[in-house]
Short mmCIF file of C-alpha atoms in Angstrom, two decimals:
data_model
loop_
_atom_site.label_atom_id
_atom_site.label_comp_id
_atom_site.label_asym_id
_atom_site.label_seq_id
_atom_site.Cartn_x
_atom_site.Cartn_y
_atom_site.Cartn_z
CA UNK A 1296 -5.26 -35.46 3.28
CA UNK A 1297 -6.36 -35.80 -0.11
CA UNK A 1298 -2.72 -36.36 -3.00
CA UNK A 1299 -2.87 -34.35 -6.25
CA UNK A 1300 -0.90 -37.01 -8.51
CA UNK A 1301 1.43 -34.93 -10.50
CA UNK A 1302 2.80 -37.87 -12.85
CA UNK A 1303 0.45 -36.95 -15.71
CA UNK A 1304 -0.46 -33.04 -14.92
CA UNK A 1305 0.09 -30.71 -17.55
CA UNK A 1306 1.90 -27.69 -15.29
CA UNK A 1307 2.14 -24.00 -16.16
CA UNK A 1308 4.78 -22.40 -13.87
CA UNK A 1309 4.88 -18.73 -14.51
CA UNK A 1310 8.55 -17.27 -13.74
CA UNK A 1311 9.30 -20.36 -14.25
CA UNK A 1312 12.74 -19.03 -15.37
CA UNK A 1313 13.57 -17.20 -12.26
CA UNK A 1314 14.96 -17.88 -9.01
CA UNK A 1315 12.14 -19.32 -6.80
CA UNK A 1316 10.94 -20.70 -10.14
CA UNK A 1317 13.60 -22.95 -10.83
CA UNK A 1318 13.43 -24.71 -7.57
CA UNK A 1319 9.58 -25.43 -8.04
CA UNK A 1320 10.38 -26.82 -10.76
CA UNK A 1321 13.09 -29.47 -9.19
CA UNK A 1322 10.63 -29.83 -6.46
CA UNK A 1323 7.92 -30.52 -8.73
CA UNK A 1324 9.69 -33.50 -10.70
CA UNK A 1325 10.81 -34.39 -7.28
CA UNK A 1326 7.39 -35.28 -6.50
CA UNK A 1327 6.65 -37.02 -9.83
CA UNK A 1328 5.87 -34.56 -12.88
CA UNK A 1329 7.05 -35.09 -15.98
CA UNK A 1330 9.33 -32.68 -17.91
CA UNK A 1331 7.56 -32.57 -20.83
CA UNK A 1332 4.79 -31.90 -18.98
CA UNK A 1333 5.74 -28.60 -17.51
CA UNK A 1334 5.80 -25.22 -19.58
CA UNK A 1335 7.31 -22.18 -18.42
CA UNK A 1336 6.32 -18.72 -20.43
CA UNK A 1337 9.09 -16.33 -21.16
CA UNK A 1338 8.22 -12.88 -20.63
CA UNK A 1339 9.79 -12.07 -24.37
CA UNK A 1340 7.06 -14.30 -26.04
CA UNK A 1341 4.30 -14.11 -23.58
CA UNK A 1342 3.73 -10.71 -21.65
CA UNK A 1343 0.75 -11.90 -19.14
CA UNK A 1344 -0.23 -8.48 -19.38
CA UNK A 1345 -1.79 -9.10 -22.24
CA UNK A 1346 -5.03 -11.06 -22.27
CA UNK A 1347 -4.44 -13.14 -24.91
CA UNK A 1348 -1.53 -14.29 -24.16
CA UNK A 1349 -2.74 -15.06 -20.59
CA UNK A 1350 -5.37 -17.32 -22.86
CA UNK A 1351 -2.81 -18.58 -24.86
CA UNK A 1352 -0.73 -19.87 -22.38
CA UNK A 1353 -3.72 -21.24 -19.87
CA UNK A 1354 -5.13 -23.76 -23.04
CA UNK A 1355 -4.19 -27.07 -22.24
CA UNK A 1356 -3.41 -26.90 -18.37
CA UNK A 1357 -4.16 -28.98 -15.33
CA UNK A 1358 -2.51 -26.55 -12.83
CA UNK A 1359 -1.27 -22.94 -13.07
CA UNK A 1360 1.56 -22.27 -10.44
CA UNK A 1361 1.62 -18.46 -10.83
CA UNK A 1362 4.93 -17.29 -9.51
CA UNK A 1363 6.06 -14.41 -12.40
CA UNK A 1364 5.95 -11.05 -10.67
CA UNK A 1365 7.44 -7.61 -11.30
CA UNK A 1366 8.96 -7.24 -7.93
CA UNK A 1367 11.92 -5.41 -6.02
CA UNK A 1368 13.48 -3.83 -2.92
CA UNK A 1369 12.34 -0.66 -0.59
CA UNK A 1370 14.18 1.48 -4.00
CA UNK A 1371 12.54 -0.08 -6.70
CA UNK A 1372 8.63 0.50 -5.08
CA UNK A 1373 9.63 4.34 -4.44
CA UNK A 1374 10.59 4.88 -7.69
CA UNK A 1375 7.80 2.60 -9.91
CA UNK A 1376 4.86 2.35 -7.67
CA UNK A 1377 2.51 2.48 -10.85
CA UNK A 1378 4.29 -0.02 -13.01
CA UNK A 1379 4.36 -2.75 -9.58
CA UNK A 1380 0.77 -2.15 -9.21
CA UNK A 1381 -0.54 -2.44 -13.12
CA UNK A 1382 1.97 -5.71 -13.61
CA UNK A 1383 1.24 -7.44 -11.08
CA UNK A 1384 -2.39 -6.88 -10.95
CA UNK A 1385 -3.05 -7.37 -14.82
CA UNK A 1386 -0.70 -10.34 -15.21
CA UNK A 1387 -2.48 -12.81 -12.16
CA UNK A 1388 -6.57 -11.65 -12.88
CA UNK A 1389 -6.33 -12.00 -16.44
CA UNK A 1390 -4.54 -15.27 -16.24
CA UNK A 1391 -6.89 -16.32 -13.15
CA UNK A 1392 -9.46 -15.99 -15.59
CA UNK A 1393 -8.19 -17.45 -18.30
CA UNK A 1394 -7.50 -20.30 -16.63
CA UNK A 1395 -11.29 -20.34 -15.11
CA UNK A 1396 -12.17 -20.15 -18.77
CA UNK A 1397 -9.61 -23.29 -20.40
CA UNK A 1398 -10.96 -25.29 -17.76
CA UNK A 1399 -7.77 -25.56 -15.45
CA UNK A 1400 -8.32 -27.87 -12.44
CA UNK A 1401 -6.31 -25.91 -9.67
CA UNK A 1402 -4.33 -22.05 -9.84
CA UNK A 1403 -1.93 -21.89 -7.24
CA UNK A 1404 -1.57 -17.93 -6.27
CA UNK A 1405 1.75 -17.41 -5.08
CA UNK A 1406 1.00 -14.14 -2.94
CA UNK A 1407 3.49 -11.92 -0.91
CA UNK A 1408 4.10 -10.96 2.62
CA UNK A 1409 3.40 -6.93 1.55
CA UNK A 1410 -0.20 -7.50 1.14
CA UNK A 1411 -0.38 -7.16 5.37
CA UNK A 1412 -1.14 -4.43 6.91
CA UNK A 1413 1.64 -2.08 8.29
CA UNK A 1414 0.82 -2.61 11.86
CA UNK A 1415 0.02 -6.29 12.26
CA UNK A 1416 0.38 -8.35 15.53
CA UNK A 1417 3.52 -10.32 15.02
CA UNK A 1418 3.62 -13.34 14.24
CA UNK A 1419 1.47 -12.52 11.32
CA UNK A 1420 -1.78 -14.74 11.22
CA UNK A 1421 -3.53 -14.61 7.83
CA UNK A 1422 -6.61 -13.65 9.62
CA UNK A 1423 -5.35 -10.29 10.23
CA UNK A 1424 -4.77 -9.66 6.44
CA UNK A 1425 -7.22 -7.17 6.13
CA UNK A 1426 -6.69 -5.63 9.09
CA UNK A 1427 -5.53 -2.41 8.25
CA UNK A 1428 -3.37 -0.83 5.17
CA UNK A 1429 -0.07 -2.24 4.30
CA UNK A 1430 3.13 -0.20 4.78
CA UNK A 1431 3.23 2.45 2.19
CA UNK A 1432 6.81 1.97 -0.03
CA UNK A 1433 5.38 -1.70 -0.77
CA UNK A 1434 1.62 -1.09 -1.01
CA UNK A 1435 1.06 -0.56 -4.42
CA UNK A 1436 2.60 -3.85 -5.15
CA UNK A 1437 1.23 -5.68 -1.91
CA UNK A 1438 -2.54 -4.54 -2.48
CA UNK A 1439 -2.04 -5.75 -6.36
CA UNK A 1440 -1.16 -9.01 -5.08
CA UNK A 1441 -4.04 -8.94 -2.53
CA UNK A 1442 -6.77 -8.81 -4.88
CA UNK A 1443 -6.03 -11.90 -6.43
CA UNK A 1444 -6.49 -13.25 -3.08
CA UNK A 1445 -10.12 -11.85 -3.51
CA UNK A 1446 -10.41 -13.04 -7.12
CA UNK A 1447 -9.72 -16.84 -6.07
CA UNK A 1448 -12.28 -16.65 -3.31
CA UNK A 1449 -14.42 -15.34 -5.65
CA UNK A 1450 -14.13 -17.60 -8.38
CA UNK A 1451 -14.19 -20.61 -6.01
CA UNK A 1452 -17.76 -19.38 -4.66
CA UNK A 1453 -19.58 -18.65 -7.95
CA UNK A 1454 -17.57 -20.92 -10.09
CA UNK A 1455 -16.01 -23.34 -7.69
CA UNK A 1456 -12.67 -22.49 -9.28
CA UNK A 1457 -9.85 -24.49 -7.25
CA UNK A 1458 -7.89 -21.50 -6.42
CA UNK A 1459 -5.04 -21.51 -3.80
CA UNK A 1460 -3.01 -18.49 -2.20
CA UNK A 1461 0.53 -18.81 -0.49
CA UNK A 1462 1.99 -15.92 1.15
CA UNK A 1463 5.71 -16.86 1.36
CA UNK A 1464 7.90 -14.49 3.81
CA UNK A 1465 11.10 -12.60 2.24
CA UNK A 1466 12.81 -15.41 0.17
CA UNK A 1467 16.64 -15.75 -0.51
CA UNK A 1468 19.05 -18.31 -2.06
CA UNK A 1469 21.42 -19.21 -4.28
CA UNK A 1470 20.91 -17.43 -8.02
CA UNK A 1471 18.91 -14.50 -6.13
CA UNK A 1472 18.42 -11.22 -8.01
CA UNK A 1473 21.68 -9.31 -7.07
CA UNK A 1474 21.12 -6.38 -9.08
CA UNK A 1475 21.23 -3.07 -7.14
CA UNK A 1476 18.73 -1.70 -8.74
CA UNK A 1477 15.87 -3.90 -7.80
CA UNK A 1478 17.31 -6.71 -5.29
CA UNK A 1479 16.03 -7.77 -2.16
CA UNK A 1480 17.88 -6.70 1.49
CA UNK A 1481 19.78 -10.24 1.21
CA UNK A 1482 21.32 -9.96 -2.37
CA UNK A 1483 21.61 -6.31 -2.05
CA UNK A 1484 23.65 -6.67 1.30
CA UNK A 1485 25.83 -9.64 -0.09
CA UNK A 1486 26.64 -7.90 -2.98
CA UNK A 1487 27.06 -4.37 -1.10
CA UNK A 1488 29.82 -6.24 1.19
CA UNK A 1489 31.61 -7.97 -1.81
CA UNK A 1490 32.11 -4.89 -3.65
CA UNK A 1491 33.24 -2.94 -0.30
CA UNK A 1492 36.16 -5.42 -0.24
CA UNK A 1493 37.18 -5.92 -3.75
CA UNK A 1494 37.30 -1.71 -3.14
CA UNK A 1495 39.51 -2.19 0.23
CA UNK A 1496 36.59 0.04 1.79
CA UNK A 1497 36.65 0.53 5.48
CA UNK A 1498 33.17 1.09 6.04
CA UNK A 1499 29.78 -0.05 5.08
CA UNK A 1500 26.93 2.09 4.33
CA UNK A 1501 23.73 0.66 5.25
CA UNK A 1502 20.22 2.05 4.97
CA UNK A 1503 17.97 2.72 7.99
CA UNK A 1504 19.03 2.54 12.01
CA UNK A 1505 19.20 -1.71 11.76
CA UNK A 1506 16.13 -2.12 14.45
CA UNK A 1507 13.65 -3.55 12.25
CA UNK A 1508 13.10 -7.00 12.08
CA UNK A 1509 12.52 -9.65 9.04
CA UNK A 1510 11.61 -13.18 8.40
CA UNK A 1511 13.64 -15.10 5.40
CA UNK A 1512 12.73 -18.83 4.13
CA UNK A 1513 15.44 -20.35 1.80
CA UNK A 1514 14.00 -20.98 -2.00
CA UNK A 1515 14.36 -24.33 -1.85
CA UNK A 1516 12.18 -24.53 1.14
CA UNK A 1517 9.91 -22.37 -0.06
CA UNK A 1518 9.42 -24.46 -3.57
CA UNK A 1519 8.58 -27.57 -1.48
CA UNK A 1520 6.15 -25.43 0.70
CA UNK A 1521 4.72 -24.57 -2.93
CA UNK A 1522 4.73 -27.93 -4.44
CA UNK A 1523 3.05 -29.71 -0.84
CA UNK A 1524 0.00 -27.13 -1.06
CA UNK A 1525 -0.29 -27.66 -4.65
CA UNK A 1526 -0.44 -31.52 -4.08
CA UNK A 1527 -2.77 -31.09 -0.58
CA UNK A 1528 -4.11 -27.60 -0.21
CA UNK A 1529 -7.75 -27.10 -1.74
CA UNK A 1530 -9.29 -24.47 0.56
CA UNK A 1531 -10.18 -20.74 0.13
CA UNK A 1532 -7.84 -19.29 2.98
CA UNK A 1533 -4.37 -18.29 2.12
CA UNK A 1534 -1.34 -19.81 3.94
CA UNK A 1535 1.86 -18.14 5.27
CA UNK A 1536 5.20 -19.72 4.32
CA UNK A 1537 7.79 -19.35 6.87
CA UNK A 1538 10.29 -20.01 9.30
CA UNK A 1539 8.28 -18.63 11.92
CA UNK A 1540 11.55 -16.80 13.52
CA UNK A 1541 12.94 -13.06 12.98
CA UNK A 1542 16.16 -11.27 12.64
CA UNK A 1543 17.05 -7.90 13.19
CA UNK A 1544 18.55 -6.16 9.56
CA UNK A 1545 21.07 -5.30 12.22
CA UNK A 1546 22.27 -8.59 13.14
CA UNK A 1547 21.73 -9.81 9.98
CA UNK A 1548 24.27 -7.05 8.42
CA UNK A 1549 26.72 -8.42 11.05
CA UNK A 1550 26.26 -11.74 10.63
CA UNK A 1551 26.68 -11.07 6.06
CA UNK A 1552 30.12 -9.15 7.79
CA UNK A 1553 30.77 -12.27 9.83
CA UNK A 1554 30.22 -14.35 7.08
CA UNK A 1555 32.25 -12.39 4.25
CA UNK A 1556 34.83 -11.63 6.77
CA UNK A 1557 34.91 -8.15 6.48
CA UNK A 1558 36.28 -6.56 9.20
CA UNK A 1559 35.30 -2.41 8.18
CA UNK A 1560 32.61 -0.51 10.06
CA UNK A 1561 28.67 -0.48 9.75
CA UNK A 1562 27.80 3.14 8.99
CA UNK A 1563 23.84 3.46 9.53
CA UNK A 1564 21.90 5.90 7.25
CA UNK A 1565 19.46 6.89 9.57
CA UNK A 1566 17.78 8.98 6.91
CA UNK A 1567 16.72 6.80 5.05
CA UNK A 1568 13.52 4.70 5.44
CA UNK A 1569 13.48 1.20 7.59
CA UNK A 1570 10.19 -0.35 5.92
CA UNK A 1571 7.86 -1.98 8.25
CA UNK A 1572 8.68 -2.24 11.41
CA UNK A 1573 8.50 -5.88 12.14
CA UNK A 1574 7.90 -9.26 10.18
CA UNK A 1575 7.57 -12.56 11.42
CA UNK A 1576 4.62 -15.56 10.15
CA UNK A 1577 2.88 -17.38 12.61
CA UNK A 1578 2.73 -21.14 10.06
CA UNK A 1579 0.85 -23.23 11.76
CA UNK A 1580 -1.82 -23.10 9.25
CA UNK A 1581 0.84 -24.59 6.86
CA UNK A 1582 1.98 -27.62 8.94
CA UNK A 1583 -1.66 -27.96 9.90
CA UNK A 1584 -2.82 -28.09 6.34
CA UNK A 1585 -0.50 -29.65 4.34
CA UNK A 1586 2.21 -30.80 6.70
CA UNK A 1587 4.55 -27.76 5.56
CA UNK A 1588 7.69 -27.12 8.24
CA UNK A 1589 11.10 -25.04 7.09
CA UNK A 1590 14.50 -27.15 7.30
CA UNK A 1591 17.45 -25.02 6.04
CA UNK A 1592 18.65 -23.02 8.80
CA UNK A 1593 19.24 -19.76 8.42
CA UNK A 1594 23.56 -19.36 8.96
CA UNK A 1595 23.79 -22.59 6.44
CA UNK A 1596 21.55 -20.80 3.57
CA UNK A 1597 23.41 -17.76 4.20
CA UNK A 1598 26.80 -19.38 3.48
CA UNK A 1599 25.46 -21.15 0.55
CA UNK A 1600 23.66 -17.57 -1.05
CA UNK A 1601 27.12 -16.15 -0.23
CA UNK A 1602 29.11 -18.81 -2.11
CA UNK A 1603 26.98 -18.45 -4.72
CA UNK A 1604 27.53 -14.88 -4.85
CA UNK A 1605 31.53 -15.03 -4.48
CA UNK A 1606 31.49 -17.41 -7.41
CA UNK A 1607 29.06 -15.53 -9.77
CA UNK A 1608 29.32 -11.98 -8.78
CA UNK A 1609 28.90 -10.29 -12.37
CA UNK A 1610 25.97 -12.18 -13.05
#
């Protein structure tokens, strides 16, 4: 397996500011960048959507870790299907290509888990990406994300472009998004149960009947999962990042309860929608690859997103 020596690497991280992003960031210097060597953008001074500023920011780099995204929860893709689809799309091809163009020696595509199709066999092998259409709330934003998949592979065959793609499952973690507006089931719960108690509520309101099932890799596992394919991963397939085990949004609402202690009742909103049905990553290709295996387990980065939480809430 072939080492990537960060120590003198000149390293775009993209969202480089936000909550995954800071962690690849400590993992990166774990494995031997420099500070001054890494640049983050800030979406203020450098809108990707714009080309030159996707030129701009790619002059000068050895590797691109594109992680910035404009992402949410089930409410958030209802709401601005059009904006998820033109962001996200126009922000990774223009900067794929600018980096193609400065010269960049690797892009590493940090995908997501809505680009498969509604109805895949679970565990989810990347092989069956394109195996059907992905579930409709998220598949403005997951097909957005897909072609850049298709732009790497592209790129690598005409150009040879060293392009990787990661498709990291549902991610949580301390300094999550817990804004109602746009958070993801994790956040969204935590927060959901704090406010219940600071309220003295005696029930809980939860959307959907609790039966479907979802896959969640802590942020600081997922930043070394990032960082190890970005120092060993040089091939045109994309790799699932994962724990490789499930939990029902059920059982994971009782276990937040458990957690928070709070001892009012579940109420499920069985009129509103569930999302896919099922999600779980088969990762073998990961620990094949690159050596890649989750360690935080699950209760432990629960309790530490919660703590987090209870100690930051208006943040």
């Amino acid at each position: 397996m072939n080492t990537l020596d960060l120590q003198n690497q000149r390293i775009l991280v993209t969202g480089g500011a936000g909550f995954l992003g800071k962690q690849v960031i400590d993992q990166l210097l774990k494995a031997g960048a420099k500070s001054e060597n890494i640049s983050v953008p800030r979406s203020h001074n450098c809108d990707l959507r714009n080309l030159e500023a996707c030129q701009q920011a790619a002059k000068g780099q050895d590797i691109i870790i594109h992680l910035a995204a404009h992402v949410g929860g089930i409410g958030l893709n209802q709401v601005k299907p059009a904006e998820l689809f033109y962001d996200n799309l126009m922000m990774g091809t223009q900067l794929i290509h600018s980096a193609y163009q400065a010269g960049v020696k690797k892009f590493v595509c940090v995908g997501t888990i809505c680009a498969y199709p509604k109805f895949t066999p679970v565990p989810f092998q990347e092989d069956d990406l394109w195996n059907g259409y992905p579930e409709e709330t998220n598949a403005p934003y997951g097909i957005a994300k897909k072609a850049l998949l298709v732009q790497l592979q592209a790129y690598r065959q005409q150009y040879g472009f060293n392009g990787i793609y990661l498709l990291p499952v549902n991610l949580y973690g301390p300094e999550d998004n817990f804004n109602p507006k746009s958070s993801h089931v994790i956040p969204a719960l935590v927060r959901k149960v704090y406010e219940a108690q600071q309220r003295g509520d005696k029930q809980l309101p939860v959307w959907g009947d609790g039966s479907p099932s979802r896959e969640f890799l802590y942020s600081t596992d997922a930043a070394r999962g990032i960082v190890m394919a970005t120092q060993h991963y040089d091939e045109p397939d994309p790799v699932n990042l994962g724990t490789n085990s499930e939990v029902t949004i059920r059982d994971l609402v009782e276990l937040i309860c458990e957690l928070m202690e709070f001892q009012g009742e579940i109420v499920w909103e069985t009129d509103k929608p569930n999302g896919q049905p099922r999600r779980c990553l088969d990762t073998n290709r990961a620990k094949e690859r690159f050596g890649f295996v989750a360690e935080v387990e699950f209760r432990q980065g629960l309790k530490n997103t919660i703590d987090w939480y209870r100690q930051n809430p208006d943040l």
